[in-house]
């Protein structure tokens, strides 16, 4: 009992501290929803500059995902998260103290760099620290922290808006709150170790064994170290990971899958609801105050659904979970499109739309998002993980950026019903992609997953078989 209690306790500490990066990710993407109306009057924002303020973070996140992945390969996962904590803090101060639109947009872009870097580095760090049989539950705890950060932003925005909305600069308080978890993240990361897989990649095997001994039993630590070392030797052909490795068919297939999974998560339209949930509910017929309350409900269901998703990952495979989630979101959007047209002008419409957005988010945050962040953290081999995740999450953020940018225009141009029909078509395409291309990864170590890709999808049956072939 005692032999496993200490490693489990230390691993739990690592998870709690590192996922503060996910909390910052969620808060910083959600806080603008409530801060923007107050900011508009004080900074004199137009519709164009409102869009720039809101979307500059998303564009910065796309850039940050690419460079964050490469930096985590060079500096290490732990050191990269420390640097991101500093960037979170400084960019938050820049946003809070911004005297004009220009400084605000620049600060939001740098905040996006930190968000993008965290969206790559934290899941990779968690995946590399986790035992294979618990990786799903551990990595998706970062997704729980993301949606918790968004809920925290929605709740604090509502509280500050209703109690201090008459005070000039209340939006600065909303933004400044994000500095606190950035400080806690920095201090906490000083007390946790580097990823053992990254240490092996730098030929620091003794340090890697010391780290594994803190988070595994003694026999598990030695066995896992040997597996990591053997796999690292098999990766000699991709030690300098980059675009040139795309010439290798099995690596090209992994990149195709990673980018596809990222795009699938975004074309469901989830962030149109997370960023513009209040506007959707107002368009359906709610008053502004009622729409704000409804938006908090969306945040609550996102958190609750993520708990369910973490539990489900320990029970069923990634593939059926993602398929079920996509079916649920697509049907929810189809019903929203139908009822938005059939019940137009009816007092029942806003309540129908609210119930369907909650249903949509239950499938999205309970199935699609947890599987997405887990799979893109586990499908890339060690030497390609930073580059591969960076490029994959770049596409995720770029699609996110365009959804956030185009959604208000679609709502204005084709209406609520027409907009949802567009997402229904995209949802059907997402289901077809997953059905045809997505492999099952549950129950395999990161090293076994790599060998499966090398062997053109053949699942290795034993650890010995993992290293029976070389690229």
Coordinates of C-alpha atoms in Angstrom, one line a residue:
X1 CA 0.0 0.0 0.0
X2 CA 2.7 2.4 1.0
X3 CA 4.9 1.6 -2.0
X4 CA 2.3 3.1 -4.3
X5 CA 0.9 5.9 -2.2
X6 CA 3.9 8.2 -2.5
X7 CA 4.2 8.0 -6.3
X8 CA 0.5 8.5 -6.7
X9 CA 0.5 11.5 -4.3
X10 CA 3.4 13.2 -6.1
X11 CA 1.9 12.5 -9.5
X12 CA -1.4 14.2 -8.3
X13 CA 0.7 17.2 -7.2
X14 CA 2.2 17.4 -10.7
X15 CA -1.2 17.3 -12.3
X16 CA -2.8 20.0 -10.1
X17 CA 0.1 22.4 -10.6
X18 CA 0.7 22.0 -14.4
X19 CA -3.1 22.2 -15.2
X20 CA -3.1 25.7 -13.8
X21 CA -1.9 26.4 -17.4
X22 CA -5.3 25.1 -18.6
X23 CA -7.1 27.3 -16.1
X24 CA -5.4 30.3 -17.5
X25 CA -6.2 29.1 -21.0
X26 CA -9.9 29.0 -20.1
X27 CA -10.1 32.2 -18.2
X28 CA -8.3 34.3 -20.8
X29 CA -10.4 33.0 -23.6
X30 CA -13.7 33.4 -21.7
X31 CA -13.2 36.7 -19.9
X32 CA -13.4 38.9 -23.0
X33 CA -17.1 37.9 -23.3
X34 CA -18.1 40.0 -20.3
X35 CA -15.3 42.6 -20.4
X36 CA -15.8 43.8 -24.0
X37 CA -19.0 45.8 -23.4
X38 CA -17.4 47.8 -20.7
X39 CA -14.1 48.2 -22.5
X40 CA -15.9 49.4 -25.7
X41 CA -17.2 52.6 -24.0
X42 CA -13.9 53.5 -22.2
X43 CA -11.6 52.8 -25.1
X44 CA -14.0 53.9 -27.8
X45 CA -14.1 50.6 -29.7
X46 CA -15.8 50.3 -33.1
X47 CA -17.2 47.0 -34.4
X48 CA -13.8 46.5 -36.2
X49 CA -11.7 47.2 -33.2
X50 CA -14.0 45.0 -31.1
X51 CA -13.3 42.1 -33.5
X52 CA -9.5 42.9 -33.3
X53 CA -9.5 42.9 -29.5
X54 CA -11.5 39.6 -29.4
X55 CA -9.6 37.7 -32.1
X56 CA -6.0 38.9 -31.6
X57 CA -5.7 36.4 -28.7
X58 CA -6.8 33.6 -31.1
X59 CA -4.3 34.5 -33.8
X60 CA -1.6 34.8 -31.1
X61 CA -2.5 31.4 -29.8
X62 CA -2.1 29.9 -33.3
X63 CA 1.5 31.3 -33.5
X64 CA 2.2 30.4 -29.9
X65 CA 1.2 26.8 -30.5
X66 CA 3.8 26.4 -33.2
X67 CA 6.7 28.1 -31.4
X68 CA 5.6 26.7 -28.0
X69 CA 5.9 23.2 -29.3
X70 CA 9.4 23.7 -30.7
X71 CA 10.6 25.6 -27.5
X72 CA 9.3 22.7 -25.3
X73 CA 11.4 20.3 -27.4
X74 CA 14.5 22.5 -27.0
X75 CA 14.1 23.8 -23.3
X76 CA 12.0 21.0 -21.8
X77 CA 8.3 20.8 -20.9
X78 CA 8.8 22.1 -17.3
X79 CA 11.0 25.1 -18.2
X80 CA 8.7 26.0 -21.1
X81 CA 5.7 26.1 -18.7
X82 CA 7.7 28.3 -16.4
X83 CA 8.4 30.7 -19.2
X84 CA 4.7 30.7 -20.2
X85 CA 3.7 31.5 -16.7
X86 CA 5.9 34.7 -16.9
X87 CA 4.3 35.6 -20.2
X88 CA 0.8 35.0 -18.9
X89 CA 1.6 37.4 -16.0
X90 CA 3.2 40.2 -18.1
X91 CA 0.6 40.0 -20.9
X92 CA -2.2 40.2 -18.3
X93 CA -0.7 43.3 -16.9
X94 CA -0.4 44.8 -20.4
X95 CA -4.1 44.1 -21.0
X96 CA -5.2 45.4 -17.6
X97 CA -3.2 48.7 -17.9
X98 CA -3.7 49.2 -21.7
X99 CA -4.4 53.0 -22.2
X100 CA -5.6 52.5 -25.8
X101 CA -6.7 50.0 -28.5
X102 CA -3.2 49.5 -29.9
X103 CA -1.7 48.4 -26.6
X104 CA -4.7 46.3 -25.9
X105 CA -4.5 44.4 -29.2
X106 CA -0.7 43.9 -28.8
X107 CA -1.1 42.7 -25.2
X108 CA -3.9 40.3 -26.2
X109 CA -1.7 38.9 -29.0
X110 CA 1.1 38.2 -26.5
X111 CA -1.5 36.7 -24.1
X112 CA -2.5 34.5 -27.1
X113 CA 1.1 33.4 -27.5
X114 CA 1.0 32.1 -23.9
X115 CA -2.4 30.5 -24.4
X116 CA -1.2 28.7 -27.5
X117 CA 2.0 27.6 -25.9
X118 CA 0.2 26.2 -22.9
X119 CA -2.4 24.4 -25.1
X120 CA 0.6 22.4 -26.6
X121 CA 3.0 22.0 -23.7
X122 CA 0.7 21.2 -20.8
X123 CA -1.0 18.2 -22.5
X124 CA 2.3 16.9 -23.7
X125 CA 3.8 17.2 -20.2
X126 CA 0.9 15.4 -18.7
X127 CA 0.9 12.6 -21.3
X128 CA 4.7 12.0 -20.8
X129 CA 4.3 11.9 -17.0
X130 CA 1.3 9.5 -17.0
X131 CA 1.2 5.7 -16.9
X132 CA -0.5 4.2 -19.9
X133 CA -3.5 2.9 -18.0
X134 CA -4.3 6.3 -16.5
X135 CA -3.2 8.6 -19.3
X136 CA -6.7 9.3 -20.6
X137 CA -8.0 10.4 -17.2
X138 CA -4.9 12.5 -16.4
X139 CA -4.5 14.4 -19.7
X140 CA -8.2 15.3 -19.8
X141 CA -8.0 16.9 -16.4
X142 CA -6.4 19.8 -18.3
X143 CA -9.6 20.0 -20.4
X144 CA -11.5 20.2 -17.1
X145 CA -9.4 23.1 -16.0
X146 CA -9.9 24.9 -19.3
X147 CA -13.7 24.7 -19.0
X148 CA -13.5 25.6 -15.3
X149 CA -11.5 28.7 -16.2
X150 CA -14.2 29.7 -18.7
X151 CA -16.9 29.2 -16.1
X152 CA -14.9 31.2 -13.6
X153 CA -14.6 34.0 -16.1
X154 CA -18.4 33.9 -16.8
X155 CA -19.3 33.9 -13.1
X156 CA -16.9 36.7 -12.1
X157 CA -17.9 38.8 -15.1
X158 CA -21.5 38.5 -14.0
X159 CA -20.7 39.3 -10.4
X160 CA -18.5 42.3 -11.2
X161 CA -20.9 43.5 -13.9
X162 CA -23.9 43.5 -11.6
X163 CA -22.2 44.9 -8.5
X164 CA -19.5 47.2 -10.0
X165 CA -20.7 47.9 -13.5
X166 CA -21.2 51.6 -12.8
X167 CA -17.5 51.9 -11.8
X168 CA -15.2 53.1 -14.6
X169 CA -12.6 50.5 -15.5
X170 CA -14.4 47.5 -14.0
X171 CA -13.2 45.5 -17.1
X172 CA -9.6 46.0 -15.9
X173 CA -10.5 44.1 -12.7
X174 CA -12.0 41.3 -14.8
X175 CA -8.7 41.0 -16.8
X176 CA -6.4 41.4 -13.8
X177 CA -7.7 38.4 -12.0
X178 CA -5.8 36.1 -14.4
X179 CA -2.5 37.3 -12.9
X180 CA -3.1 35.3 -9.7
X181 CA -3.1 31.7 -11.3
X182 CA -0.1 32.8 -13.4
X183 CA 1.8 33.5 -10.2
X184 CA 0.7 30.1 -8.7
X185 CA 1.7 28.3 -11.8
X186 CA 5.2 29.7 -11.8
X187 CA 5.8 29.0 -8.1
X188 CA 4.3 25.5 -8.4
X189 CA 6.4 24.5 -11.5
X190 CA 9.5 25.2 -9.6
X191 CA 8.7 22.3 -7.3
X192 CA 7.9 19.6 -10.0
X193 CA 10.3 17.6 -12.2
X194 CA 11.0 17.6 -15.9
X195 CA 9.4 15.0 -18.2
X196 CA 11.4 11.7 -18.0
X197 CA 10.9 11.2 -21.8
X198 CA 12.4 14.6 -22.6
X199 CA 15.3 13.8 -20.2
X200 CA 16.0 10.5 -22.1
X201 CA 15.9 12.5 -25.4
X202 CA 18.8 14.6 -23.9
X203 CA 20.7 11.4 -22.8
X204 CA 20.0 12.3 -19.1
X205 CA 18.9 8.8 -18.2
X206 CA 19.9 8.8 -14.6
X207 CA 17.7 11.9 -14.0
X208 CA 14.9 10.3 -15.9
X209 CA 15.0 7.3 -13.6
X210 CA 15.0 9.5 -10.6
X211 CA 11.8 11.2 -11.9
X212 CA 10.1 7.9 -12.8
X213 CA 11.0 6.6 -9.3
X214 CA 8.9 9.4 -7.8
X215 CA 5.8 8.7 -9.9
X216 CA 6.0 4.9 -10.3
X217 CA 6.8 1.9 -8.2
X218 CA 10.5 0.8 -8.3
X219 CA 9.9 -2.0 -10.8
X220 CA 7.6 0.1 -13.0
X221 CA 10.2 2.9 -13.1
X222 CA 13.0 0.7 -14.3
X223 CA 10.8 -1.1 -16.9
X224 CA 9.4 2.1 -18.3
X225 CA 12.9 3.7 -18.5
X226 CA 14.1 0.7 -20.6
X227 CA 11.1 1.0 -22.9
X228 CA 11.6 4.8 -23.3
X229 CA 15.3 4.3 -24.1
X230 CA 14.6 1.5 -26.6
X231 CA 12.0 3.7 -28.3
X232 CA 14.4 6.7 -28.4
X233 CA 17.0 4.6 -30.2
X234 CA 14.4 3.6 -32.7
X235 CA 13.7 7.3 -33.4
X236 CA 17.2 8.1 -34.6
X237 CA 15.8 8.9 -38.1
X238 CA 13.7 11.9 -36.8
X239 CA 16.0 13.4 -34.2
X240 CA 15.7 16.8 -35.8
X241 CA 12.0 16.9 -36.2
X242 CA 10.6 19.3 -38.8
X243 CA 8.8 19.6 -42.1
X244 CA 11.4 17.4 -43.8
X245 CA 10.1 14.5 -41.8
X246 CA 6.7 14.8 -43.6
X247 CA 8.5 12.8 -46.4
X248 CA 8.2 9.7 -44.2
X249 CA 4.8 8.1 -44.9
X250 CA 3.9 7.0 -41.3
X251 CA 4.9 10.5 -39.9
X252 CA 2.8 12.1 -42.7
X253 CA -0.2 9.9 -41.6
X254 CA 0.2 11.0 -38.0
X255 CA 0.3 14.7 -39.0
X256 CA -2.8 14.2 -41.1
X257 CA -4.6 12.6 -38.2
X258 CA -3.5 15.2 -35.7
X259 CA -4.6 18.1 -37.9
X260 CA -7.9 16.3 -38.8
X261 CA -8.7 15.8 -35.1
X262 CA -8.0 19.4 -34.3
X263 CA -10.2 20.7 -37.2
X264 CA -13.0 18.3 -36.3
X265 CA -13.1 19.7 -32.7
X266 CA -13.5 23.3 -34.0
X267 CA -16.0 22.8 -36.9
X268 CA -18.6 21.6 -34.5
X269 CA -19.1 25.3 -33.8
X270 CA -18.4 25.0 -30.1
X271 CA -16.6 28.3 -29.7
X272 CA -19.4 30.1 -31.5
X273 CA -21.4 29.2 -28.4
X274 CA -18.6 29.8 -25.9
X275 CA -17.7 33.3 -27.4
X276 CA -21.1 34.4 -28.5
X277 CA -23.5 32.4 -26.3
X278 CA -25.1 35.6 -25.0
X279 CA -25.7 36.9 -28.5
X280 CA -27.2 33.6 -29.6
X281 CA -29.7 33.6 -26.7
X282 CA -30.5 37.3 -27.3
X283 CA -31.1 36.5 -31.0
X284 CA -33.5 33.7 -29.9
X285 CA -35.5 36.1 -27.8
X286 CA -34.0 36.4 -24.3
X287 CA -33.4 39.8 -22.7
X288 CA -29.7 40.7 -22.1
X289 CA -29.9 39.9 -18.4
X290 CA -31.6 36.5 -19.0
X291 CA -29.0 35.8 -21.7
X292 CA -26.2 36.4 -19.3
X293 CA -27.7 34.0 -16.8
X294 CA -28.1 31.4 -19.6
X295 CA -24.5 31.9 -20.6
X296 CA -23.4 30.9 -17.0
X297 CA -25.6 27.8 -17.4
X298 CA -23.5 26.9 -20.5
X299 CA -20.4 27.2 -18.5
X300 CA -21.7 25.0 -15.7
X301 CA -22.8 22.2 -18.0
X302 CA -19.4 22.4 -19.7
X303 CA -17.7 21.6 -16.4
X304 CA -20.1 18.9 -15.4
X305 CA -19.9 17.2 -18.8
X306 CA -16.1 17.2 -18.6
X307 CA -16.3 15.2 -15.4
X308 CA -18.4 12.7 -17.2
X309 CA -15.9 12.7 -20.1
X310 CA -13.0 11.9 -17.8
X311 CA -15.0 9.0 -16.3
X312 CA -16.0 7.7 -19.7
X313 CA -12.4 7.7 -21.0
X314 CA -11.6 5.0 -18.4
X315 CA -14.5 2.9 -19.6
X316 CA -14.7 3.1 -23.4
X317 CA -12.4 3.7 -26.4
X318 CA -11.5 7.1 -27.9
X319 CA -13.0 6.3 -31.3
X320 CA -16.6 5.4 -30.2
X321 CA -16.5 8.2 -27.7
X322 CA -15.7 10.8 -30.4
X323 CA -18.2 9.3 -32.8
X324 CA -20.9 9.5 -30.2
X325 CA -20.0 13.0 -29.3
X326 CA -20.1 14.2 -32.9
X327 CA -23.5 12.5 -33.5
X328 CA -24.9 14.3 -30.4
X329 CA -23.6 17.7 -31.4
X330 CA -24.7 17.4 -35.0
X331 CA -28.2 16.3 -34.0
X332 CA -28.4 19.2 -31.4
X333 CA -27.4 21.7 -34.1
X334 CA -29.9 20.3 -36.6
X335 CA -32.7 20.6 -34.0
X336 CA -31.6 24.2 -33.3
X337 CA -31.7 25.0 -37.0
X338 CA -35.2 23.5 -37.4
X339 CA -36.8 25.1 -34.3
X340 CA -35.1 28.5 -34.9
X341 CA -37.1 28.6 -38.1
X342 CA -40.3 26.8 -37.1
X343 CA -40.7 28.7 -33.8
X344 CA -39.5 32.1 -34.9
X345 CA -41.2 34.8 -32.8
X346 CA -42.6 32.2 -30.4
X347 CA -42.0 32.9 -26.6
X348 CA -40.9 29.2 -26.4
X349 CA -38.0 29.6 -28.8
X350 CA -35.4 31.1 -26.4
X351 CA -36.0 28.2 -23.9
X352 CA -35.7 25.6 -26.7
X353 CA -32.5 27.1 -27.9
X354 CA -31.1 27.3 -24.4
X355 CA -31.9 23.6 -23.7
X356 CA -30.3 22.6 -27.0
X357 CA -27.1 24.7 -26.5
X358 CA -26.8 22.9 -23.1
X359 CA -27.4 19.5 -24.8
X360 CA -24.8 20.5 -27.5
X361 CA -22.2 21.4 -24.8
X362 CA -22.9 18.2 -22.9
X363 CA -21.8 16.1 -25.9
X364 CA -19.0 18.5 -26.9
X365 CA -17.3 18.9 -23.5
X366 CA -18.2 15.4 -22.3
X367 CA -16.8 13.6 -25.4
X368 CA -15.3 15.5 -28.2
X369 CA -13.0 18.0 -26.4
X370 CA -11.5 15.5 -23.9
X371 CA -10.8 13.0 -26.7
X372 CA -9.3 15.7 -28.9
X373 CA -6.8 17.0 -26.4
X374 CA -5.9 13.5 -25.3
X375 CA -5.3 12.1 -28.8
X376 CA -3.2 15.0 -30.0
X377 CA -1.0 14.6 -26.9
X378 CA -0.5 10.8 -27.4
X379 CA -0.2 10.1 -31.1
X380 CA 3.1 11.8 -31.8
X381 CA 6.4 10.1 -31.1
X382 CA 8.8 11.7 -28.6
X383 CA 11.1 13.4 -31.1
X384 CA 8.2 14.7 -33.1
X385 CA 5.8 15.6 -30.2
X386 CA 6.7 19.3 -29.8
X387 CA 6.7 20.0 -33.5
X388 CA 3.7 17.8 -34.3
X389 CA 1.5 19.1 -31.5
X390 CA 2.6 22.6 -32.3
X391 CA 1.5 22.3 -36.0
X392 CA -1.7 20.5 -35.1
X393 CA -2.8 23.0 -32.4
X394 CA -1.8 25.8 -34.9
X395 CA -4.6 24.5 -37.2
X396 CA -7.0 24.2 -34.2
X397 CA -6.5 27.8 -33.3
X398 CA -6.6 29.1 -36.9
X399 CA -10.0 27.3 -37.4
X400 CA -11.0 28.7 -34.0
X401 CA -10.0 32.2 -35.2
X402 CA -12.1 32.0 -38.4
X403 CA -15.1 30.6 -36.5
X404 CA -14.9 33.4 -34.0
X405 CA -14.4 36.0 -36.8
X406 CA -17.1 34.8 -39.2
X407 CA -19.9 33.7 -36.8
X408 CA -21.3 37.2 -36.2
X409 CA -21.3 37.8 -40.0
X410 CA -23.1 34.5 -40.6
X411 CA -25.6 35.3 -37.9
X412 CA -26.3 38.6 -39.5
X413 CA -26.3 37.3 -43.1
X414 CA -28.2 34.0 -43.0
X415 CA -29.8 34.1 -39.5
X416 CA -29.7 31.7 -36.6
X417 CA -31.2 28.8 -38.4
X418 CA -29.1 29.1 -41.6
X419 CA -25.9 29.4 -39.5
X420 CA -26.7 26.2 -37.6
X421 CA -27.4 24.4 -40.9
X422 CA -23.9 25.2 -42.0
X423 CA -22.5 23.6 -38.9
X424 CA -24.7 20.6 -39.4
X425 CA -23.1 20.0 -42.8
X426 CA -19.6 20.4 -41.3
X427 CA -20.6 18.0 -38.5
X428 CA -21.6 15.3 -41.0
X429 CA -18.2 15.7 -42.6
X430 CA -16.5 15.4 -39.2
X431 CA -18.3 12.1 -38.5
X432 CA -17.2 10.7 -41.9
X433 CA -13.5 11.6 -41.2
X434 CA -13.5 9.9 -37.8
X435 CA -15.2 6.8 -39.1
X436 CA -12.7 6.4 -41.9
X437 CA -9.4 7.4 -40.5
X438 CA -9.3 7.5 -36.7
X439 CA -7.5 4.6 -35.0
X440 CA -8.1 3.4 -31.4
X441 CA -5.3 4.4 -28.9
X442 CA -6.7 3.3 -25.6
X443 CA -4.6 1.0 -23.5
X444 CA -1.3 1.4 -25.4
X445 CA 1.8 3.1 -24.1
X446 CA 3.2 6.0 -26.1
X447 CA 5.9 3.8 -27.4
X448 CA 3.5 1.1 -28.5
X449 CA 1.4 3.7 -30.3
X450 CA 4.4 4.8 -32.2
X451 CA 5.2 1.3 -33.3
X452 CA 1.6 0.8 -34.4
X453 CA 1.9 3.8 -36.7
X454 CA 5.2 2.5 -38.0
X455 CA 3.7 -0.9 -38.7
X456 CA 0.8 0.7 -40.8
X457 CA -1.8 0.3 -38.1
X458 CA -0.9 -3.2 -36.8
X459 CA -1.4 -3.2 -33.0
X460 CA 1.7 -4.6 -31.2
X461 CA 0.7 -7.6 -29.0
X462 CA 3.6 -7.5 -26.6
X463 CA 6.3 -5.1 -25.4
X464 CA 8.9 -7.2 -27.1
X465 CA 7.1 -6.9 -30.4
X466 CA 7.2 -3.1 -30.1
X467 CA 10.9 -3.1 -30.8
X468 CA 11.1 -6.1 -33.1
X469 CA 11.2 -3.8 -36.1
X470 CA 12.9 -0.6 -36.9
X471 CA 12.0 2.1 -39.3

